[in-house]
PDB file of C-alpha atoms in Angstrom:
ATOM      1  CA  UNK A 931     -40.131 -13.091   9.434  1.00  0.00           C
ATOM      2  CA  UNK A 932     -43.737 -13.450  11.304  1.00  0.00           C
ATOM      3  CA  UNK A 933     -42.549 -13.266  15.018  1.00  0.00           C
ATOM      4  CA  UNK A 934     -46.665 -14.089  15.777  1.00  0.00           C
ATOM      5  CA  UNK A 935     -46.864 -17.966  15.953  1.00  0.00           C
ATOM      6  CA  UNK A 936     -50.539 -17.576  16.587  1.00  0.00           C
ATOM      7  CA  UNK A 937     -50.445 -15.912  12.980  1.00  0.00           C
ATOM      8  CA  UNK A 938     -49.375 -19.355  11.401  1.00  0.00           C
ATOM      9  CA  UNK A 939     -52.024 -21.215   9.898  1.00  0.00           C
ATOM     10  CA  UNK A 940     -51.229 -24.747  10.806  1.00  0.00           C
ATOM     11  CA  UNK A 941     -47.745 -26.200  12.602  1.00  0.00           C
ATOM     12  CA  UNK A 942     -46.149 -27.141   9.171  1.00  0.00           C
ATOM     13  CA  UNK A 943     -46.113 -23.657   8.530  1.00  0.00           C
ATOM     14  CA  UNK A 944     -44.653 -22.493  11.727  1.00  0.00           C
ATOM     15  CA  UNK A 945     -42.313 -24.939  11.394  1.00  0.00           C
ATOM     16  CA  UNK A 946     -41.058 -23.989   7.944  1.00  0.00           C
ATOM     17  CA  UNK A 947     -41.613 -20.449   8.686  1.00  0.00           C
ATOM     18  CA  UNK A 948     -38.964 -18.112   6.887  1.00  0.00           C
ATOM     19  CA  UNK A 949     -36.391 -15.774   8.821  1.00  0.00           C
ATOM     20  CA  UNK A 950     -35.915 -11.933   8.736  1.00  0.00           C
ATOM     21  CA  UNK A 951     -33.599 -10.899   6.306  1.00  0.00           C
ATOM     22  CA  UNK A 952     -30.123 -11.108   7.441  1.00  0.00           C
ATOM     23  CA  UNK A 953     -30.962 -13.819  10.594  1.00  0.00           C
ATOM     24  CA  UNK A 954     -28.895 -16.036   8.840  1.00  0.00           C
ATOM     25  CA  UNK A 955     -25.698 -14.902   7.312  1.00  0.00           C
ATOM     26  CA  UNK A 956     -23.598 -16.722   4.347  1.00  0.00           C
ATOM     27  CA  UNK A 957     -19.977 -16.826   4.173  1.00  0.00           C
ATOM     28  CA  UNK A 958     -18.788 -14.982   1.550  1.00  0.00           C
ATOM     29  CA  UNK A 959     -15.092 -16.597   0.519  1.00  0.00           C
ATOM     30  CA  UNK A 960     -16.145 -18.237  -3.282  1.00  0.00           C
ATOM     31  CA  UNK A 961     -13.694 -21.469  -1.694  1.00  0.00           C
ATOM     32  CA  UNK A 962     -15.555 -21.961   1.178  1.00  0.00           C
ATOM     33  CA  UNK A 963     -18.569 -24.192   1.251  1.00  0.00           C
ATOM     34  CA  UNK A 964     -21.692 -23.262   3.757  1.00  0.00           C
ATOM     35  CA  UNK A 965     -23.614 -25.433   5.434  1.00  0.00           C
ATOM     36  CA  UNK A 966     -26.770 -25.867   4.094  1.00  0.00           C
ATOM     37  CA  UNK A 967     -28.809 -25.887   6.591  1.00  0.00           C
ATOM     38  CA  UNK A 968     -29.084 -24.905  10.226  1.00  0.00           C
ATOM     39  CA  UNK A 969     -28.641 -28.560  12.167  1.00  0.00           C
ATOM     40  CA  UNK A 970     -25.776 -30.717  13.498  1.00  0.00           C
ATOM     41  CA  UNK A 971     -23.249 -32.563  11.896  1.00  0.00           C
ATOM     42  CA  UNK A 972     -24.008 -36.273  13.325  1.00  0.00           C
ATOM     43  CA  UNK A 973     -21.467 -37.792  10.666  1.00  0.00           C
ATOM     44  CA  UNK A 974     -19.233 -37.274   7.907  1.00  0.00           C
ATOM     45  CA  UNK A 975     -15.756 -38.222   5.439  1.00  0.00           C
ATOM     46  CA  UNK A 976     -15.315 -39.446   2.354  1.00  0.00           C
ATOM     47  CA  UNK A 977     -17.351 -41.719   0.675  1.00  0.00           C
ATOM     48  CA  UNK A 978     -15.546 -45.303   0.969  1.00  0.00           C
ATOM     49  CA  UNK A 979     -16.388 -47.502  -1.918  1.00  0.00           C
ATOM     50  CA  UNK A 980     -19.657 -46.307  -2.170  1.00  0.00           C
ATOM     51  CA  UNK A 981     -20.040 -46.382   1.614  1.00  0.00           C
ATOM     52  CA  UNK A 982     -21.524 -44.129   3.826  1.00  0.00           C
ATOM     53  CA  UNK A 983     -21.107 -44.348   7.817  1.00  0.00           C
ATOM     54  CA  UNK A 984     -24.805 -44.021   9.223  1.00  0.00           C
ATOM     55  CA  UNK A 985     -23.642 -44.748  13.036  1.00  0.00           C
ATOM     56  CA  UNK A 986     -20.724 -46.292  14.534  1.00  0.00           C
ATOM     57  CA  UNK A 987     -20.415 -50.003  12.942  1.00  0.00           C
ATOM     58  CA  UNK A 988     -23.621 -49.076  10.768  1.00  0.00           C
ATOM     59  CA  UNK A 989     -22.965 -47.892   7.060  1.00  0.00           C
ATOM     60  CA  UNK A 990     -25.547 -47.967   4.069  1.00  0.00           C
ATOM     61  CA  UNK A 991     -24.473 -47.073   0.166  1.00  0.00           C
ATOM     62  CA  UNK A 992     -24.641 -43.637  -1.766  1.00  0.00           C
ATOM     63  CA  UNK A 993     -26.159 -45.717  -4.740  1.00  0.00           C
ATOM     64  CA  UNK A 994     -28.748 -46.999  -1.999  1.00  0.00           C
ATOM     65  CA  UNK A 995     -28.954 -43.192  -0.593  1.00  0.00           C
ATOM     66  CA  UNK A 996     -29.905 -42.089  -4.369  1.00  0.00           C
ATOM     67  CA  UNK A 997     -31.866 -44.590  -5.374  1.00  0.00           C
ATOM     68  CA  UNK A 998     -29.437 -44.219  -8.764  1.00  0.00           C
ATOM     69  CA  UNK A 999     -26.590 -46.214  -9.233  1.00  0.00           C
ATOM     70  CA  UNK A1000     -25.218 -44.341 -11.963  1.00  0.00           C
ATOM     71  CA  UNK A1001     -25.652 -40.987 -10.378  1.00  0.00           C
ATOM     72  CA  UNK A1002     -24.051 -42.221  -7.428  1.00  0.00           C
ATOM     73  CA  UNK A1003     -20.863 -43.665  -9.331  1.00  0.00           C
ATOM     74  CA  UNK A1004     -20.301 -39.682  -9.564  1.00  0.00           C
ATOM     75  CA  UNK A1005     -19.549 -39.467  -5.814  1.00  0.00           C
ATOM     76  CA  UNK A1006     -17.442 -42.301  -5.613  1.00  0.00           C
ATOM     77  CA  UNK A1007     -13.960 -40.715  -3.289  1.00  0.00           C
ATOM     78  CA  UNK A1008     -16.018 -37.903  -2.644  1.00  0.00           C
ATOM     79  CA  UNK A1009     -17.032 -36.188   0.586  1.00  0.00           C
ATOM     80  CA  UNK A1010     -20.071 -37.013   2.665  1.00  0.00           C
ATOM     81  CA  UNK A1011     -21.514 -34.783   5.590  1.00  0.00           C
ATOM     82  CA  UNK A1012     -24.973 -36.053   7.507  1.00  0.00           C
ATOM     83  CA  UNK A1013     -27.001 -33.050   8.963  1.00  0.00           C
ATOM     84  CA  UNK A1014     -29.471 -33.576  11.559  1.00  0.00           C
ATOM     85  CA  UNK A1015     -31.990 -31.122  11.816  1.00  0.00           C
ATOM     86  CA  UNK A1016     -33.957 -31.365  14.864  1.00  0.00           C
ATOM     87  CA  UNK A1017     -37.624 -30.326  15.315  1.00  0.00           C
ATOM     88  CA  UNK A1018     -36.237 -26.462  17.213  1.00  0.00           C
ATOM     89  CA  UNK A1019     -34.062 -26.307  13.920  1.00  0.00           C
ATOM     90  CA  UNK A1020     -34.890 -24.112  10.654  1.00  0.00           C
ATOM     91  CA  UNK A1021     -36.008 -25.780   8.518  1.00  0.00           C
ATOM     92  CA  UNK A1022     -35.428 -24.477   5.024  1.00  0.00           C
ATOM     93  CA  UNK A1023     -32.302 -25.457   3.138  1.00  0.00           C
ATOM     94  CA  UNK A1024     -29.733 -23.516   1.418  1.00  0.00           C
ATOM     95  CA  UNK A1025     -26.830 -23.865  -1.356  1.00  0.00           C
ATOM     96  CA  UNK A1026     -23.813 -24.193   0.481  1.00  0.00           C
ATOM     97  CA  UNK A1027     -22.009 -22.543  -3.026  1.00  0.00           C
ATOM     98  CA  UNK A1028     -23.170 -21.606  -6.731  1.00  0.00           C
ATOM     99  CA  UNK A1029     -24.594 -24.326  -8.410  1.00  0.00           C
ATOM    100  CA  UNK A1030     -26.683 -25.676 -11.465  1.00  0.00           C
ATOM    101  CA  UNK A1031     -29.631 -28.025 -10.996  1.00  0.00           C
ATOM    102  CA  UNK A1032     -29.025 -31.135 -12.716  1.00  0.00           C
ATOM    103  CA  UNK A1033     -31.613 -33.268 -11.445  1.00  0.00           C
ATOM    104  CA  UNK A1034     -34.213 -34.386  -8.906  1.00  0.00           C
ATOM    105  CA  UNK A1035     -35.772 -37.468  -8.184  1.00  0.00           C
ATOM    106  CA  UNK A1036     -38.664 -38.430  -5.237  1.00  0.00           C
ATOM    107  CA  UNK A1037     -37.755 -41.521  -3.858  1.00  0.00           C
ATOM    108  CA  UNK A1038     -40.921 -42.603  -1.534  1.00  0.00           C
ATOM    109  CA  UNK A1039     -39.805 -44.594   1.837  1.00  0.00           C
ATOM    110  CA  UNK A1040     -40.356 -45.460   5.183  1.00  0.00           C
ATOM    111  CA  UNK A1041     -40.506 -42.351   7.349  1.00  0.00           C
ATOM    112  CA  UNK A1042     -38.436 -43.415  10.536  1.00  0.00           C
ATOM    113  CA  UNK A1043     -37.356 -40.994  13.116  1.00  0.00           C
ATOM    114  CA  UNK A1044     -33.775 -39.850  12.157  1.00  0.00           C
ATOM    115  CA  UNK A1045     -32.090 -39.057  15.631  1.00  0.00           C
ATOM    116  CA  UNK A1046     -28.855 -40.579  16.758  1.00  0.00           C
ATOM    117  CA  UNK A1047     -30.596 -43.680  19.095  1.00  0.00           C
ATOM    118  CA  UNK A1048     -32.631 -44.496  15.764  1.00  0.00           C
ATOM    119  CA  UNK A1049     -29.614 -44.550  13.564  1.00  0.00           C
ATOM    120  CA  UNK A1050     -27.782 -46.448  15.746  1.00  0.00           C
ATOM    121  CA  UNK A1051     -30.474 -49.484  15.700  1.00  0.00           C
ATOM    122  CA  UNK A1052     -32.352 -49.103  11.697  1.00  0.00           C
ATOM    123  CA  UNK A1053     -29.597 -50.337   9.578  1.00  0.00           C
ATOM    124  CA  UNK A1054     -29.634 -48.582   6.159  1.00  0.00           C
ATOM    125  CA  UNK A1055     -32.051 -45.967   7.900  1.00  0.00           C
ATOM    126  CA  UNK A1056     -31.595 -42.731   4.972  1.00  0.00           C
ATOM    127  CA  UNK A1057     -32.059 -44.848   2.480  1.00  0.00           C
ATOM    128  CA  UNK A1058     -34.813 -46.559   3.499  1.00  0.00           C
ATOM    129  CA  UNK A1059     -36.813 -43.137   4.720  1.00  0.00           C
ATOM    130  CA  UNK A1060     -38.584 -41.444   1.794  1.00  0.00           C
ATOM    131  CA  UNK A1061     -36.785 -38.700  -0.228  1.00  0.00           C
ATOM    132  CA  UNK A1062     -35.643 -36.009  -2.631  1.00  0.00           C
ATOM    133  CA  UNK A1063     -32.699 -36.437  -4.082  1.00  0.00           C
ATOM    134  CA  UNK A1064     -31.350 -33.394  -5.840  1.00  0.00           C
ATOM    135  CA  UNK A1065     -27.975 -32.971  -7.902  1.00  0.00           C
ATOM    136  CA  UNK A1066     -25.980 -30.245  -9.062  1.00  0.00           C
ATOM    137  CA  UNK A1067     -22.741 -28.959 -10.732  1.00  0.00           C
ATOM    138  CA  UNK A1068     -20.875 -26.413  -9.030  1.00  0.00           C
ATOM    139  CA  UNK A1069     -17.305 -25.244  -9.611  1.00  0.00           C
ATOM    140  CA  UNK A1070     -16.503 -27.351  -6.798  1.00  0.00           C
ATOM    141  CA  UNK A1071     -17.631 -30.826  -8.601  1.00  0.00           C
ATOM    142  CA  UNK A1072     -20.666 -32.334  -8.239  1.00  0.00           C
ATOM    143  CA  UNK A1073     -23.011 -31.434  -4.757  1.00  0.00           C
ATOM    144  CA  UNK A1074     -25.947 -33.954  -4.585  1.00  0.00           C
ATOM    145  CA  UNK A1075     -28.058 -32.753  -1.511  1.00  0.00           C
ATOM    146  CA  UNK A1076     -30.495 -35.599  -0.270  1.00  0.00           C
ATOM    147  CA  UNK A1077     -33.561 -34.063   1.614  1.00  0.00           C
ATOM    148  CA  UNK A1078     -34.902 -36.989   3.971  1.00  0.00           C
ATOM    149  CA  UNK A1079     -38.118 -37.225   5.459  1.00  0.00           C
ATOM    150  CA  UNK A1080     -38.690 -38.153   8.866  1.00  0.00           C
ATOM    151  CA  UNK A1081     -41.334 -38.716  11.584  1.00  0.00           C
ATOM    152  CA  UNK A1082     -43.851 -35.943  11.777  1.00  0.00           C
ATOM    153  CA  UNK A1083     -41.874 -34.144   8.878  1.00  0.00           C
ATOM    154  CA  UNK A1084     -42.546 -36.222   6.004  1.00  0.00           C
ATOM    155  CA  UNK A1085     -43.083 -33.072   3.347  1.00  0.00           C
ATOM    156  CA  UNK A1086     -40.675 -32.181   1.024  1.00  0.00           C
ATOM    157  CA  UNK A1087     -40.959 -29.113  -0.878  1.00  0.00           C
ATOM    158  CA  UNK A1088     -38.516 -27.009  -2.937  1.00  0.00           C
ATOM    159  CA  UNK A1089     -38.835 -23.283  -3.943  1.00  0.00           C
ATOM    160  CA  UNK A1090     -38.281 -24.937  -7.890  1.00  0.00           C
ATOM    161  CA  UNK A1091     -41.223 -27.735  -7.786  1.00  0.00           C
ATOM    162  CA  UNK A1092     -43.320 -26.832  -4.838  1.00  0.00           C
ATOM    163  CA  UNK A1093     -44.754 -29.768  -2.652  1.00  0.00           C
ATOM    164  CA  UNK A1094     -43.255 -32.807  -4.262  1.00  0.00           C
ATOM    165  CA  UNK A1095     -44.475 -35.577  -1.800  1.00  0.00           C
ATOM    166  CA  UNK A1096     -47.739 -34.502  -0.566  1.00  0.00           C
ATOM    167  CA  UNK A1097     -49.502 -36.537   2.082  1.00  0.00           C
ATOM    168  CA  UNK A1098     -52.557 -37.994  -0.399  1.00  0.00           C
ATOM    169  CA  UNK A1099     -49.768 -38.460  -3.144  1.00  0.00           C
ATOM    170  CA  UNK A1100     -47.046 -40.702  -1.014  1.00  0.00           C
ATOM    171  CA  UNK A1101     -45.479 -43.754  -2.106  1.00  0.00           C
ATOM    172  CA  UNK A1102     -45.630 -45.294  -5.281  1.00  0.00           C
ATOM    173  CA  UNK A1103     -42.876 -44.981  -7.488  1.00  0.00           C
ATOM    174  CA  UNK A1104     -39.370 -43.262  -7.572  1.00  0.00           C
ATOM    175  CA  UNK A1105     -40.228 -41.035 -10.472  1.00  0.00           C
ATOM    176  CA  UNK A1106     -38.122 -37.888 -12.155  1.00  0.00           C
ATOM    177  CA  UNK A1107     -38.785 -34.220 -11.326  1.00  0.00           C
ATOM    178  CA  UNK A1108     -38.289 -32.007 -14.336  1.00  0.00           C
ATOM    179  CA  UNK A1109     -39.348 -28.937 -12.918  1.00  0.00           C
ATOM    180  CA  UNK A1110     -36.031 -26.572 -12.213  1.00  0.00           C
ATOM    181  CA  UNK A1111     -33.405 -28.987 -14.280  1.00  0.00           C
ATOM    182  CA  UNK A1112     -30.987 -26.294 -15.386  1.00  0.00           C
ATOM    183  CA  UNK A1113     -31.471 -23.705 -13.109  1.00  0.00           C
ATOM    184  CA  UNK A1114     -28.565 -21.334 -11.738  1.00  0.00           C
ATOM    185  CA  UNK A1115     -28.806 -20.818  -7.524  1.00  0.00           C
ATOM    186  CA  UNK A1116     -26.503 -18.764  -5.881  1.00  0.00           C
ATOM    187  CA  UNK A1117     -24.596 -19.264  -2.322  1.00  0.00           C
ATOM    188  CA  UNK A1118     -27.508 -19.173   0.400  1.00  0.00           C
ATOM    189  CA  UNK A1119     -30.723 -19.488  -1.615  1.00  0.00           C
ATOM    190  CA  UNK A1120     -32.978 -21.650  -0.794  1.00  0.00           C
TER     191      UNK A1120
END
């Protein structure tokens, strides 16, 4: 939207800058899910026992991933897709399909890098890194969309809540975000 980068007032902005309307088109078929965010698909499948595959021969737990065992028992079977966004990526994050906020919890972590040659070595690596776990219902079943921080990116915000993790505030406890529960977002928004 601001094609100035001088115009930015610090990196983190640049870096979460927004795009011009239309830069970055949704599908439209109601069947089809859209990726959520501009990145690359460094694993996915279907959710075996709980498992997750982080790397070859490397696999963590959704119930580790959420930081909620209960919530997690709702993905059991269920599909699983990893997203790598890398620092030239956009980095904003969309609704793949319509959906209804459920929940959101901060889960505070480690923040490792998260490219290939450090999954491949940090067992359990996602759910050891700090983040926001949010969970919806769509018409499609439940979505849960797990925002991890990484090294040099460790802020997570949402349009809903704001800044949830900001630097002076990191760590401590897991704790609940109530801000948003309940709220309807459409295909694409952010």
């Amino acid at each position: 939207l601001q094609p100035d980068p001088y115009a930015y007032d610090s990196f983190n902005a640049f870096f979460t800058r927004e795009l011009r309307p239309g830069a970055r088109p949704f599908v439209t078929d109601a069947h089809t899910l859209a990726s959520p965010v501009d990145g690359t698909v460094s694993q996915l499948g279907i959710t075996n026992a709980g498992q997750l595959l982080q790397a070859k021969g490397m696999q963590y737990t959704c119930a580790g991933l959420m930081a909620d065992a209960p919530a997690a028992g709702r993905y059991l079977g269920g599909s699983f897709a990893c997203l790598y966004l890398a620092p030239y990526n956009y980095h904003r994050i969309h609704l793949p399909c319509d959906g209804v906020l459920r929940a959101t919890r901060y889960v505070p972590g480690q923040l490792f890098s998260v490219n290939a040659a450090t999954a491949r070595t940090v067992p359990d690596l996602f759910a050891r890194n700090e983040r926001v776990v949010c969970d919806f219902d769509t018409d499609h079943g439940p979505l849960c969309m797990v925002l991890v921080g990484a090294l040099f990116v460790g802020s997570i915000e949402t349009v809903y809540a704001g800044e949830i993790n900001p630097p002076p505030g990191r760590g401590g406890q897991a704790r609940v975000i109530e801000a948003g529960v309940g709220r309807t977002f459409k295909r694409g928004e952010e």
